[in-house]
Every structure is written in C-alpha cells, then in structure tokens.
PDB file of C-alpha atoms in Angstrom:
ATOM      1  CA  UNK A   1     -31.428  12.630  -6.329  1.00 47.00           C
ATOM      2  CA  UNK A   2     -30.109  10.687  -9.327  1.00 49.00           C
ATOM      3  CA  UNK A   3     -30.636  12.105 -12.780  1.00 45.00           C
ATOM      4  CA  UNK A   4     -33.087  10.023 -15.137  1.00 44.00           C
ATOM      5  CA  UNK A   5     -30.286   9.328 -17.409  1.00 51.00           C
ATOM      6  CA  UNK A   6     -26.552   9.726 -17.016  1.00 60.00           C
ATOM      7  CA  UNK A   7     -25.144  13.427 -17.908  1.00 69.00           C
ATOM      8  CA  UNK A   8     -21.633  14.820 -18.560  1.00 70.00           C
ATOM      9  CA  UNK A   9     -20.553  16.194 -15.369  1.00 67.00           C
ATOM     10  CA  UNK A  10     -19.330  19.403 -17.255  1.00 68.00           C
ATOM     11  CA  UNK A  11     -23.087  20.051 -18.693  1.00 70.00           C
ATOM     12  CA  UNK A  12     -24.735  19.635 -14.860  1.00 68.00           C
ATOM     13  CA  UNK A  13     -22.057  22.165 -13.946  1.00 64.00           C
ATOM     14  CA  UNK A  14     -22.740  24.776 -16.634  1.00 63.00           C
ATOM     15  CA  UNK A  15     -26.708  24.412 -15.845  1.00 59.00           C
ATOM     16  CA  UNK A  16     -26.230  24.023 -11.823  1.00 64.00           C
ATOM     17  CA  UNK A  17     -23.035  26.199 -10.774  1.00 63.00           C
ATOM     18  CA  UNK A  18     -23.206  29.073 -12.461  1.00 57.00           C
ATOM     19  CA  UNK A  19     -20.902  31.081 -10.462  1.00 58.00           C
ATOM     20  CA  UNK A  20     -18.794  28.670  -8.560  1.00 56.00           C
ATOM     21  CA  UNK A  21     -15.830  31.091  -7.326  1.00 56.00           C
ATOM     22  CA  UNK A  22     -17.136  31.932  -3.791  1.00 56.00           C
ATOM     23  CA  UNK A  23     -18.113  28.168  -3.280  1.00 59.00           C
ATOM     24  CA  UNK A  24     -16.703  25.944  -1.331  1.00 65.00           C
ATOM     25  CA  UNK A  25     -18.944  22.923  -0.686  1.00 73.00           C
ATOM     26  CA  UNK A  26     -20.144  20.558  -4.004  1.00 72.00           C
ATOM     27  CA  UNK A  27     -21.929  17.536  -2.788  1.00 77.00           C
ATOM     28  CA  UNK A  28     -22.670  15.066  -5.936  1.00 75.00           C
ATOM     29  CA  UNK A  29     -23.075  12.220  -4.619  1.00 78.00           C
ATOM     30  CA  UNK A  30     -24.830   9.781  -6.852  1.00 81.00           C
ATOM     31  CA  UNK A  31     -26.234  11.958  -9.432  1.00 79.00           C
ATOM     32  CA  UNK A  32     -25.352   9.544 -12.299  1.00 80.00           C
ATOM     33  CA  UNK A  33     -22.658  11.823 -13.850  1.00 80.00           C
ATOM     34  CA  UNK A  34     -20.337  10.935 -16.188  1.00 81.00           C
ATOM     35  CA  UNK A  35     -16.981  12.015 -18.504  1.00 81.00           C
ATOM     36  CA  UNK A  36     -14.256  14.657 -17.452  1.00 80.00           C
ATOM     37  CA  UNK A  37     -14.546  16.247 -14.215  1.00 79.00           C
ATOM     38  CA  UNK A  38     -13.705  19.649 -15.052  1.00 75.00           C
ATOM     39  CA  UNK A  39     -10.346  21.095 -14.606  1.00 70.00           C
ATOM     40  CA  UNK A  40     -11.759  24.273 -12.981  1.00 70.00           C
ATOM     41  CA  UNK A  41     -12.971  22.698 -10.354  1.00 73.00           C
ATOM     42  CA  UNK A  42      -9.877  20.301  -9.797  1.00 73.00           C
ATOM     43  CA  UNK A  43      -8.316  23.610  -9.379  1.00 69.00           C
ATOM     44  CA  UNK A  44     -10.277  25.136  -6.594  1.00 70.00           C
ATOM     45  CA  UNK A  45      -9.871  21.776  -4.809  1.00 71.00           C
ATOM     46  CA  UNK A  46      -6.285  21.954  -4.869  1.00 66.00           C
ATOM     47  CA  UNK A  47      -5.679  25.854  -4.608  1.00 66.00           C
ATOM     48  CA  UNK A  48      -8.917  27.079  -2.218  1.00 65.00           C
ATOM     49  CA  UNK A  49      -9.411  23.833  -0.264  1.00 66.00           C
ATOM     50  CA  UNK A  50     -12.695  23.406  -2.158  1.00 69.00           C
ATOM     51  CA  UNK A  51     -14.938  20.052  -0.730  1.00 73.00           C
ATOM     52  CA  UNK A  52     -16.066  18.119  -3.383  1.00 73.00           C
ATOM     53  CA  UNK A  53     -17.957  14.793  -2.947  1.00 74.00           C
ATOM     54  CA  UNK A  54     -18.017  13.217  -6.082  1.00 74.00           C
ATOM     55  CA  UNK A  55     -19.037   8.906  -4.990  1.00 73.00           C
ATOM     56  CA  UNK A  56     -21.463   7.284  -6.762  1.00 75.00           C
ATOM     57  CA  UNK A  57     -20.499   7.993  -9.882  1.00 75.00           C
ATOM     58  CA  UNK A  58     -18.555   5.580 -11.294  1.00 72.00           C
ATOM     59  CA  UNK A  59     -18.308   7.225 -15.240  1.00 72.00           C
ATOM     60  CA  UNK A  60     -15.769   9.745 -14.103  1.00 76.00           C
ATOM     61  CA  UNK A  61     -12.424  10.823 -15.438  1.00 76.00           C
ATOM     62  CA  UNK A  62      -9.611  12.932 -14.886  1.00 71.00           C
ATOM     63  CA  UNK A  63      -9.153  15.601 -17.539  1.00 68.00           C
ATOM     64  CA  UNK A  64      -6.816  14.345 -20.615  1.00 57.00           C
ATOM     65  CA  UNK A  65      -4.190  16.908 -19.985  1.00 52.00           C
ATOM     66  CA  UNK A  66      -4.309  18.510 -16.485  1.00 53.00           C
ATOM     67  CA  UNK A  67      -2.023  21.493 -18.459  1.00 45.00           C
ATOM     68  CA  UNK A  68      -5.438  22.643 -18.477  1.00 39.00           C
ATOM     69  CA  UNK A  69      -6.630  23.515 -15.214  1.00 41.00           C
ATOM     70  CA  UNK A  70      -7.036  27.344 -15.399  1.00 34.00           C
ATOM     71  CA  UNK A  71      -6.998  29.876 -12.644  1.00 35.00           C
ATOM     72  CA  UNK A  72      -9.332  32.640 -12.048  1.00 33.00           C
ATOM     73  CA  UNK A  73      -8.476  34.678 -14.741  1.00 31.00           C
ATOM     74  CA  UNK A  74      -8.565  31.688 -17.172  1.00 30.00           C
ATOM     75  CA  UNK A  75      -5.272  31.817 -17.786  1.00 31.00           C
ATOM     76  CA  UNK A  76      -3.314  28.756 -18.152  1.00 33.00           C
ATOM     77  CA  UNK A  77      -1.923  27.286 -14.655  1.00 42.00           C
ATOM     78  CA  UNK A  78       1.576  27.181 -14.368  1.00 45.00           C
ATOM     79  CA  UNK A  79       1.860  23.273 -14.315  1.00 49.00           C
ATOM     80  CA  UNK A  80       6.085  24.169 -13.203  1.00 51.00           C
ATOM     81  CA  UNK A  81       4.484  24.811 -10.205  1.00 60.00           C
ATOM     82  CA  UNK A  82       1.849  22.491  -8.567  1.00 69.00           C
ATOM     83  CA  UNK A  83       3.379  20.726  -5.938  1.00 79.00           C
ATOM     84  CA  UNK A  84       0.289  18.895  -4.470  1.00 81.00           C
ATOM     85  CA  UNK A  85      -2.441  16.180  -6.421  1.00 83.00           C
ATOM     86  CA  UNK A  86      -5.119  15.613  -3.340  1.00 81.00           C
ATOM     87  CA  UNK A  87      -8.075  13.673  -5.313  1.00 83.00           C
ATOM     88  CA  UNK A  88      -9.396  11.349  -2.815  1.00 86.00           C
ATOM     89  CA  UNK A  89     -12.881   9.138  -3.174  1.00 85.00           C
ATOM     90  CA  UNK A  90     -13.991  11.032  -6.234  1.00 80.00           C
ATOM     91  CA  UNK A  91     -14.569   7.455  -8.126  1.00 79.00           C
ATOM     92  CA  UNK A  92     -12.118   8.826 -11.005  1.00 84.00           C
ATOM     93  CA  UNK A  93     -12.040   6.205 -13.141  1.00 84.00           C
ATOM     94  CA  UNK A  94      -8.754   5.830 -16.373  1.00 86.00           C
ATOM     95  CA  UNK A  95      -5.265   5.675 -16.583  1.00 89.00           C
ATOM     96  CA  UNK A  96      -2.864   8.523 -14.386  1.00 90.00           C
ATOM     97  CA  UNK A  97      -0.968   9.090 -17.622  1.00 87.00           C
ATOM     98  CA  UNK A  98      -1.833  12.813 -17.211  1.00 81.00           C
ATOM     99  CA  UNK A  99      -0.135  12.896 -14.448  1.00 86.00           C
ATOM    100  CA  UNK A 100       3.576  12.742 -15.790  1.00 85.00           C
ATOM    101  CA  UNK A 101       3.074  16.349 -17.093  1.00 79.00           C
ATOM    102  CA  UNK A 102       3.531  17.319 -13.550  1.00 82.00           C
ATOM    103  CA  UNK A 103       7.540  17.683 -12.981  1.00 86.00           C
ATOM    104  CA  UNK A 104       7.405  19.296  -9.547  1.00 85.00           C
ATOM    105  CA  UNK A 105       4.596  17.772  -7.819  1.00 88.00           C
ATOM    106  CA  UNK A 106       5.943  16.574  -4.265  1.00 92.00           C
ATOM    107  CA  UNK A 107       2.483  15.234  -2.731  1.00 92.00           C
ATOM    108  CA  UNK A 108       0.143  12.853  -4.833  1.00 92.00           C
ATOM    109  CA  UNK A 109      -2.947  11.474  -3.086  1.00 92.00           C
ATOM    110  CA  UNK A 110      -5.352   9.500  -5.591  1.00 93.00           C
ATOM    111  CA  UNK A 111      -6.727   6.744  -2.885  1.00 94.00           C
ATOM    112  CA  UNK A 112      -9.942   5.278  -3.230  1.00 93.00           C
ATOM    113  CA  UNK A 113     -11.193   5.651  -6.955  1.00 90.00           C
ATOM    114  CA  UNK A 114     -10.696   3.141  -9.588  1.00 89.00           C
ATOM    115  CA  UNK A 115      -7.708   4.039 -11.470  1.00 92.00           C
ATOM    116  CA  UNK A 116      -6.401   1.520 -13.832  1.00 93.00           C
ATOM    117  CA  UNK A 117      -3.172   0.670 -15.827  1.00 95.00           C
ATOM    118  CA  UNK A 118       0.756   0.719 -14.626  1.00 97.00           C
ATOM    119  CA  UNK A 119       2.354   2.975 -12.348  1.00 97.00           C
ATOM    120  CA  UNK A 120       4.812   4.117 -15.297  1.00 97.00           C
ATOM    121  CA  UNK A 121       3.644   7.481 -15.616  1.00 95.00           C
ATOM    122  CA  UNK A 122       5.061   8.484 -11.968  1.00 96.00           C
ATOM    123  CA  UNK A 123       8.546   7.072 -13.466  1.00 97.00           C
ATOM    124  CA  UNK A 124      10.219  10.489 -13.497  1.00 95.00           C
ATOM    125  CA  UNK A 125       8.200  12.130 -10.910  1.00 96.00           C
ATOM    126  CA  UNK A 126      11.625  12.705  -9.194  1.00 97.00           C
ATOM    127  CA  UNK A 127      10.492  15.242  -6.640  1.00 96.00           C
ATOM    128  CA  UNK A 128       7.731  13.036  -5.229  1.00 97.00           C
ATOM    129  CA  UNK A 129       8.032  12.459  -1.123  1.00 98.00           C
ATOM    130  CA  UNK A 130       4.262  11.074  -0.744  1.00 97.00           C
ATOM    131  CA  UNK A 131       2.276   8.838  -2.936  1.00 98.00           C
ATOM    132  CA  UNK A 132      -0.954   7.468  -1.659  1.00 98.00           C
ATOM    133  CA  UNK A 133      -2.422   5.694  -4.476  1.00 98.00           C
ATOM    134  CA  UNK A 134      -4.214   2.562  -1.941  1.00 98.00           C
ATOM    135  CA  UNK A 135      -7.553   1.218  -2.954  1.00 97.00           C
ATOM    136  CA  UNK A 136      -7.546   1.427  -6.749  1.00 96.00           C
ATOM    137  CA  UNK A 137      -6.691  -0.654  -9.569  1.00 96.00           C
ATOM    138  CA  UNK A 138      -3.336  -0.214 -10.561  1.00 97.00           C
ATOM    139  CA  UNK A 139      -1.098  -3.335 -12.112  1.00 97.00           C
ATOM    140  CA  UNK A 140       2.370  -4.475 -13.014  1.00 97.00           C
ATOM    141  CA  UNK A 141       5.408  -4.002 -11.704  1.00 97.00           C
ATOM    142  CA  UNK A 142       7.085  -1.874  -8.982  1.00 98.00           C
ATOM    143  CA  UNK A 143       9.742  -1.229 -10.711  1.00 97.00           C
ATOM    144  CA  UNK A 144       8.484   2.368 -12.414  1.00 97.00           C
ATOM    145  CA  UNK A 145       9.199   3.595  -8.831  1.00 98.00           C
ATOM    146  CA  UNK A 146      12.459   2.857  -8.500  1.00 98.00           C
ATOM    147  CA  UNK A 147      13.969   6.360  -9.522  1.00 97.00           C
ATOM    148  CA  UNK A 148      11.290   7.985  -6.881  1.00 98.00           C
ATOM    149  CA  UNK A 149      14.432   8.450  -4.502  1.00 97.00           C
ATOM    150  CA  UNK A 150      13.000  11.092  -2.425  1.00 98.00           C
ATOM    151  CA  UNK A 151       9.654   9.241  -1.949  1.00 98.00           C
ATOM    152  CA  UNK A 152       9.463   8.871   2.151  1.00 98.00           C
ATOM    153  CA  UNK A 153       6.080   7.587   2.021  1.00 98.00           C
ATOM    154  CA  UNK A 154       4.304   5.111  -0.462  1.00 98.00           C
ATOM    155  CA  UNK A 155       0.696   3.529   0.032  1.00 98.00           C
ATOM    156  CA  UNK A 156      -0.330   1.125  -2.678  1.00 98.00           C
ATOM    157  CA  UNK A 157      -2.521  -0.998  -0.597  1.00 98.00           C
ATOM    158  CA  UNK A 158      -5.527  -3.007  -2.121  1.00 98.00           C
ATOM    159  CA  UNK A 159      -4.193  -2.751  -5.945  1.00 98.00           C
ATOM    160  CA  UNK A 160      -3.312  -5.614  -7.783  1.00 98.00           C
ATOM    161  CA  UNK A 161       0.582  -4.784  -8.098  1.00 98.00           C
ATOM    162  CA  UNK A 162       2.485  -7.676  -9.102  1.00 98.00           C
ATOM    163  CA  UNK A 163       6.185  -9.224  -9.107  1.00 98.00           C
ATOM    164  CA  UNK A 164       8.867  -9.008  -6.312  1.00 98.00           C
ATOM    165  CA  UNK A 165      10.034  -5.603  -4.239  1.00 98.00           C
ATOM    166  CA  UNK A 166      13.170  -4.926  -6.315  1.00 97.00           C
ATOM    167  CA  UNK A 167      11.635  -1.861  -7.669  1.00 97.00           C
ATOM    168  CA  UNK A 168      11.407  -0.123  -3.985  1.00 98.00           C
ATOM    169  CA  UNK A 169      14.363  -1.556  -2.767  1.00 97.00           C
ATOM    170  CA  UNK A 170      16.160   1.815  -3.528  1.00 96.00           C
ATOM    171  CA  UNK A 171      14.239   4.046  -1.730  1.00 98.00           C
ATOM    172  CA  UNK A 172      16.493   4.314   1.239  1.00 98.00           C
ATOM    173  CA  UNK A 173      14.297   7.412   2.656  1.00 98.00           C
ATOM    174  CA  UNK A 174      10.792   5.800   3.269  1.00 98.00           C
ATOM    175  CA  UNK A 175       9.825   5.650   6.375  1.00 98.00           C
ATOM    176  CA  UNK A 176       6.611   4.234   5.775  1.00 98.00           C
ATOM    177  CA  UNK A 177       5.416   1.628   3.080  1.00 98.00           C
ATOM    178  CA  UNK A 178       2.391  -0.128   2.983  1.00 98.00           C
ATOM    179  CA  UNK A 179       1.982  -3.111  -0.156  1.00 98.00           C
ATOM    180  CA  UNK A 180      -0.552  -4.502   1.402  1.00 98.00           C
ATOM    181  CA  UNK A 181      -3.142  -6.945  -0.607  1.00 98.00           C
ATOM    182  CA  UNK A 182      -1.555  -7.027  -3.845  1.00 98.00           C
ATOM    183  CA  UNK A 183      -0.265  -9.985  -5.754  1.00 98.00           C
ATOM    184  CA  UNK A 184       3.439  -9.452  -4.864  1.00 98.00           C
ATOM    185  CA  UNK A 185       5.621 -12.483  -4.411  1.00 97.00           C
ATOM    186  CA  UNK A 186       9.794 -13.094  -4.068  1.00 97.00           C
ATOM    187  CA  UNK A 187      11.533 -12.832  -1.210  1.00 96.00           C
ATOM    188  CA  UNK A 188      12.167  -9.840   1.215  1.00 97.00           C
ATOM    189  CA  UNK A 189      15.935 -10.246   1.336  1.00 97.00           C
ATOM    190  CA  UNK A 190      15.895  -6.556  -1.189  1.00 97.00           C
ATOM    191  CA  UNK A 191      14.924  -4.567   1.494  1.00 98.00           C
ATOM    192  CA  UNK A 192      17.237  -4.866   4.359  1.00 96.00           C
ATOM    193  CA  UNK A 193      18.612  -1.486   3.051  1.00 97.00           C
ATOM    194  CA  UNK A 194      15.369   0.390   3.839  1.00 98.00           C
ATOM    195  CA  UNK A 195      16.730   1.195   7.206  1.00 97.00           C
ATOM    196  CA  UNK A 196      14.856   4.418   7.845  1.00 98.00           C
ATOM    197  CA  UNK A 197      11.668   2.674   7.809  1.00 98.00           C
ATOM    198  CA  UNK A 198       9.042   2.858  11.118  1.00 97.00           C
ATOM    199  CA  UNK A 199       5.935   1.420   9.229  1.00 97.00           C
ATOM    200  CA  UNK A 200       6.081  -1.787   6.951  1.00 97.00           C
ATOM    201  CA  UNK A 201       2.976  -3.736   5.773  1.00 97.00           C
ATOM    202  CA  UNK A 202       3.496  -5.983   3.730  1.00 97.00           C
ATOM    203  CA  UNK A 203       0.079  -8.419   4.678  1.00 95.00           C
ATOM    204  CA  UNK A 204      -1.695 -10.374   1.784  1.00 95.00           C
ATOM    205  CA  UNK A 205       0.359 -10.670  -0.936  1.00 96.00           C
ATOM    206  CA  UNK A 206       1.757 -13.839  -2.274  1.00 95.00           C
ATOM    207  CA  UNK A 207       5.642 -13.605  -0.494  1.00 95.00           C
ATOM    208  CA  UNK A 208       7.789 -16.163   0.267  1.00 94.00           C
ATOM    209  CA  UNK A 209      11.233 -17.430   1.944  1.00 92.00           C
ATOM    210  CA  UNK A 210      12.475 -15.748   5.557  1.00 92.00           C
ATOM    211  CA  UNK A 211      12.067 -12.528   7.447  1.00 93.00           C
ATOM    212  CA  UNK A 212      16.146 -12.179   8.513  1.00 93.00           C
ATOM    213  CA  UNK A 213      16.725  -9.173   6.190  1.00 95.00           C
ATOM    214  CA  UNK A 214      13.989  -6.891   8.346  1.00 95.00           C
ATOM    215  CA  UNK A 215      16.307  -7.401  11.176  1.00 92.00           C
ATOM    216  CA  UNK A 216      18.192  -4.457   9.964  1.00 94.00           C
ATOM    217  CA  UNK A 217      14.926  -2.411   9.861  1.00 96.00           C
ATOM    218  CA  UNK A 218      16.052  -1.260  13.553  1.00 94.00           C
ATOM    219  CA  UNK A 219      13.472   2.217  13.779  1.00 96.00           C
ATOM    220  CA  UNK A 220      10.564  -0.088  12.883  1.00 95.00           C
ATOM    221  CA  UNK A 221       7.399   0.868  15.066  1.00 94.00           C
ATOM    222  CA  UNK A 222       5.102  -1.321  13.050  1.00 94.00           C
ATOM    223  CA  UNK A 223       5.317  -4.458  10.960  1.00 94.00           C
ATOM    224  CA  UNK A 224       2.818  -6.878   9.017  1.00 93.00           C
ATOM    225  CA  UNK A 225       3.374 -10.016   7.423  1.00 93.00           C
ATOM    226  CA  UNK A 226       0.283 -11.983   7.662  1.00 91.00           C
ATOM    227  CA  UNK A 227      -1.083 -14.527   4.824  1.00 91.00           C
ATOM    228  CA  UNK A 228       2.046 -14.310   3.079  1.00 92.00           C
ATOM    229  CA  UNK A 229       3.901 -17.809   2.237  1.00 90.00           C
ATOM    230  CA  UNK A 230       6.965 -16.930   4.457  1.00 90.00           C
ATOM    231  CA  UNK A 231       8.722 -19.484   6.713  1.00 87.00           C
ATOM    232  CA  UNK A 232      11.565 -20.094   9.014  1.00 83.00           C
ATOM    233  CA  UNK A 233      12.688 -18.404  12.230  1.00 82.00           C
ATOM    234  CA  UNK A 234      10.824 -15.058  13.697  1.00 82.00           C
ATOM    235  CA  UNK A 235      12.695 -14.693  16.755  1.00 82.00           C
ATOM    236  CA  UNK A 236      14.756 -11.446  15.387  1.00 85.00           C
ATOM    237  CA  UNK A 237      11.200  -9.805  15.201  1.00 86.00           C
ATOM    238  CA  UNK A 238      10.402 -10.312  18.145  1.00 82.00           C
ATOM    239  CA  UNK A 239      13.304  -8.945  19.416  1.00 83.00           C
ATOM    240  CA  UNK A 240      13.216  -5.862  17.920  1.00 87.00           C
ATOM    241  CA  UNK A 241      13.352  -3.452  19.753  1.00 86.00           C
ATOM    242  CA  UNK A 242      10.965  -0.450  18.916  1.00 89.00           C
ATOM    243  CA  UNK A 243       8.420  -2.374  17.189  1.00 88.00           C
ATOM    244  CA  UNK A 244       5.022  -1.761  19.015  1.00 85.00           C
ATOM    245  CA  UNK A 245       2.878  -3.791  16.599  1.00 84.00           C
ATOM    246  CA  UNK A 246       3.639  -7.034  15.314  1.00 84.00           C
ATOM    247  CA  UNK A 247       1.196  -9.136  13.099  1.00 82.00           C
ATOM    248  CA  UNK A 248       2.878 -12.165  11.710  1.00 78.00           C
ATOM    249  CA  UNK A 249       0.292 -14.930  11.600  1.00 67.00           C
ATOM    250  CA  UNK A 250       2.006 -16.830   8.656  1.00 57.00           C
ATOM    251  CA  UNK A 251       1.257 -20.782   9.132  1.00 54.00           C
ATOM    252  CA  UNK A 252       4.375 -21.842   7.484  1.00 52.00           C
ATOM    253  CA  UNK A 253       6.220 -20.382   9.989  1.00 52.00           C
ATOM    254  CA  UNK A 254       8.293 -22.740  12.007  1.00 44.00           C
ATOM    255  CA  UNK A 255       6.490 -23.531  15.102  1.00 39.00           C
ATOM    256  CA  UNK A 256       8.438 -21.844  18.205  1.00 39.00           C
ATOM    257  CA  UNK A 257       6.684 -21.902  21.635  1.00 33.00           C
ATOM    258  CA  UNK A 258       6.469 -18.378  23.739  1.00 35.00           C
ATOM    259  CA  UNK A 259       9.547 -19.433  25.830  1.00 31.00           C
ATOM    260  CA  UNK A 260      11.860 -19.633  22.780  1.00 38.00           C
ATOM    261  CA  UNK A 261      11.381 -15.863  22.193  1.00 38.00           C
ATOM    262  CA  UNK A 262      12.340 -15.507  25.931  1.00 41.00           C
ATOM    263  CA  UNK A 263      16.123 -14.199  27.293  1.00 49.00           C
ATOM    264  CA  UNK A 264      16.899 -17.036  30.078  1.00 51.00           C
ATOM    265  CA  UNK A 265      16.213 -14.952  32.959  1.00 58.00           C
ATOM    266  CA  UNK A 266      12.449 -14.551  31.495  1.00 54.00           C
ATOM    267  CA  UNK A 267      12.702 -17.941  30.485  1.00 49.00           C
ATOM    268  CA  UNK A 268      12.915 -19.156  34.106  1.00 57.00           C
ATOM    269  CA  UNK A 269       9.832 -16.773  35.067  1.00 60.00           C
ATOM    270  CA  UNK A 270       7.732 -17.708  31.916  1.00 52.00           C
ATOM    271  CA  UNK A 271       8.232 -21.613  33.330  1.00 54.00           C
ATOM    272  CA  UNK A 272       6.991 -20.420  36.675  1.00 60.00           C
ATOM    273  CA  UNK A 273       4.279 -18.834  35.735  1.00 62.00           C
ATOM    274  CA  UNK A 274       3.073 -21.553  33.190  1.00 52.00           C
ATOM    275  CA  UNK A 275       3.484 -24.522  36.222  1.00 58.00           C
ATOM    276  CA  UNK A 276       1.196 -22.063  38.053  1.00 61.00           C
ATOM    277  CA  UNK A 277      -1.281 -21.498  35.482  1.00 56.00           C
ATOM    278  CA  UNK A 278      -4.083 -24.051  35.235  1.00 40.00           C
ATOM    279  CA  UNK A 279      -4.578 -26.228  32.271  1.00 44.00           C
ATOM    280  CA  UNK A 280      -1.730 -24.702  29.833  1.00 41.00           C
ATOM    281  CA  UNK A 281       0.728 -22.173  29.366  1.00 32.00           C
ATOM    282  CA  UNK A 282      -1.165 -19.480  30.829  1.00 32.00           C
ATOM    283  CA  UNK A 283      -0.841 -15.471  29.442  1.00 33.00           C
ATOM    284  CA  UNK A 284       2.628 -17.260  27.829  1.00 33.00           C
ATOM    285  CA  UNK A 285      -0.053 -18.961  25.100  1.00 32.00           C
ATOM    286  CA  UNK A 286      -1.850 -15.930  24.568  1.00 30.00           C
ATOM    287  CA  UNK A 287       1.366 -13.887  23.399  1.00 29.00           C
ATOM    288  CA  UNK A 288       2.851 -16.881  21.336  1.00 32.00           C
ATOM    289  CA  UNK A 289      -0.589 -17.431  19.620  1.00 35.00           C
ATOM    290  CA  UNK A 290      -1.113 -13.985  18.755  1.00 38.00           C
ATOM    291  CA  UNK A 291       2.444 -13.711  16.959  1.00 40.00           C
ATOM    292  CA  UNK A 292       3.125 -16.232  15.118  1.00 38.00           C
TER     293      UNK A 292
END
C-alpha cells in the first residue's frame, strides 16, 4: 500500500531490493515515491527487459545525467552505445534535457508520463528512426525536429506542441506521424513532400486552409483531419487510392453530397439506388455523412 509519507524512490530501493540482479518484476504502483528513479534500474529495463510499474507516483524524475546508468560491474555504461530509451507509463515527471547526451540512440519511447519543456534536446539526435513521446507535456515548436532526417516514425499526440508543420516538413522518410491534439495551426501545404507516408493524424489541432497538398501522399493507408479549421474541396481524398480509413469530419468543409465523390458510371447507380431507397439517399447518406 501507500507509504505514510512520500519517500525517495532510491531509499525504498536500498531498504526493499536488496539484491535486485536476478529480478525481473518491480511493481510500485502507488507507493507515494518520489525524486530520481535510479539509474540502475533504468538499466536493467533497457538491457534485461526488466518490468517495472512505476504509476501513481507522480514525484518522479529521470536521473540528471543518464551518463550514469552503470552496468553490473558498476562500471560506467558506454553511453556511445545505447541505441534504445523504452520508458513508458512510469509518471517521469522534468525536462528530457538528459537525453541529448545520447548520440546514437535510434529508438526513444517516453509515452505516457508527464514530461515538460521543448523538444530541443532531441535537436541533434541524428540517428533517431522512432520517437514516441504521445501523452505528455511537451511545448513549442516543431521545428527542433527538423534535422531528425532518418526519423520514420514520430508520435507526439496529446502534448501541447504549438505553431505550423514546417519543422517536419523535411522528414521525407516517415511513414507514420501522428500530431494529434496539440495546438498546431497553418496550413498543410509543407507536407506534400512527405510522400512515403501510410499513417497521418493530424485530428484536434487548430489547422486551417485546404487538404490539396495530401494528394501527393499516394501510399497513405490512414488519414485524420477532424476538428481542425480546414475548408474547401475533399474529393482528392476520397479518391485516394490506398487509404482504408478516412476521418475528416471538419464543418467548414464545403458541403459536397455522396454523388459528387462518385465517377459517372457510379454516379448513375448511386441515383438508382437513392430513387429506390425510401425517404432519402439511402446507404449513399450514410457514406457522405460519415466523411465529411
């Protein structure tokens, strides 16, 4: 159960684990903890697959220089060579400053804590190809990721990111991004060059003018737009022609009925089908309604 009074996570270690090398299981779930988590055990999550349930406790940090995380022997850990950051739902807590002192890491998954400031710190993270950092609170600008060239997917959903989506407009190798329900506004005319793309979500952010440039986005599999401030045509999504899931939903968008959507052929059949449906359009309202 929860502690009486809030203790340093390091201090319940010392008294509770004292031998944690052969474990493999820590559940701490609400036990009031608080301060660094300690760098050993960061270190047997990311090196021995260690499980470590750290929710609940909402006074936790990551250590102030992860140079420190030590392996068995103590030693200090070759930072040249860490290559993954997996720290999910561990309520961490602080900036991700730390994190720039790692030059090679390729996989960095921080989602679901409460991790604070700009996104800066990645800015030279060069060799980056994943970055999940959804459901925390990082703010500002995009634009620290712009040098992340080899990033081919990036999850920032539920922040509170803000400006326009110059700074990912560069990454020509994503193949999935998901900005979700941030505060992001502009126009989407800077990523028609994202071509390699087969999962955008862009839903719940503050962005305006037309969809045309995502007709380019030809491998796209799934797309969101919804309660955005966009407007004009939406025809060209439609029309695209791998896209399995399509959630537009925008009410600015121009008003087009399910036949405009429709090649002339289908056109004709759409027509016959709504004369022989009673009391309205028939199946044609149900797929026009749910699209736009």
């Amino acid at each position: 159960g929860p502690l009486a009074q809030p203790v340093a996570v390091a201090s319940y270690f010392a008294l509770n684990y004292t031998n944690i090398r052969d474990l493999r299981h820590f559940d701490l779930r609400n036990k009031g903890l608080k301060g660094v988590v300690p760098a050993s055990l960061i270190h047997m999550m990311q090196t021995k697959g260690a499980k470590v349930d750290l929710a609940g406790n909402p006074g936790l940090t990551l250590p102030g220089s992860l140079v420190l995380l030590s392996n068995e022997q103590t030693t200090l850990y070759h930072m040249d060579r860490v290559e993954k950051l997996v720290l999910p739902s561990l309520a961490l807590a602080g900036t991700i400053a730390n994190v720039a002192c790692l030059p090679t890491i390729m996989m960095c998954d921080l989602r679901a804590n409460q991790l604070t400031g700009s996104l800066e710190p990645l800015a030279k993270l060069t060799c980056l190809t994943e970055l999940n950092l959804s459901h925390n609170l990082f703010e500002g600008s995009l634009e620290h990721l712009a040098g992340l060239v080899n990033l081919t997917t990036l999850n920032l959903e539920h922040n509170l990111c803000t400006g326009t989506l110059e700074g990912v407009a560069r990454l020509t190798k994503l193949t999935d991004l998901d900005l979700r329900q941030n505060d992001l506004r502009g126009g989407l005319d800077c990523l028609g060059g994202l071509v390699n793309l087969t999962s955008l979500n862009l839903a719940q952010n503050a962005l305006t003018g037309d969809t045309a440039a995502l007709r380019n986005l030809r491998k796209l599999t799934t797309l969101e737009v919804w309660n955005n401030k966009l407007s004009g045509s939406v025809r060209h999504l439609i029309k695209m022609p791998k896209v399995e899931c399509l959630v537009l939903n925008n009410p600015d968008y121009a008003i087009e009925t399910y036949n405009e959507f429709l090649d002339p052929a289908e056109e004709a059949a759409a027509e016959r089908e709504a004369l022989a449906a009673a009391g309205g359009l028939g199946s044609g309202e149900g797929v026009g309604g749910g699209n736009e």
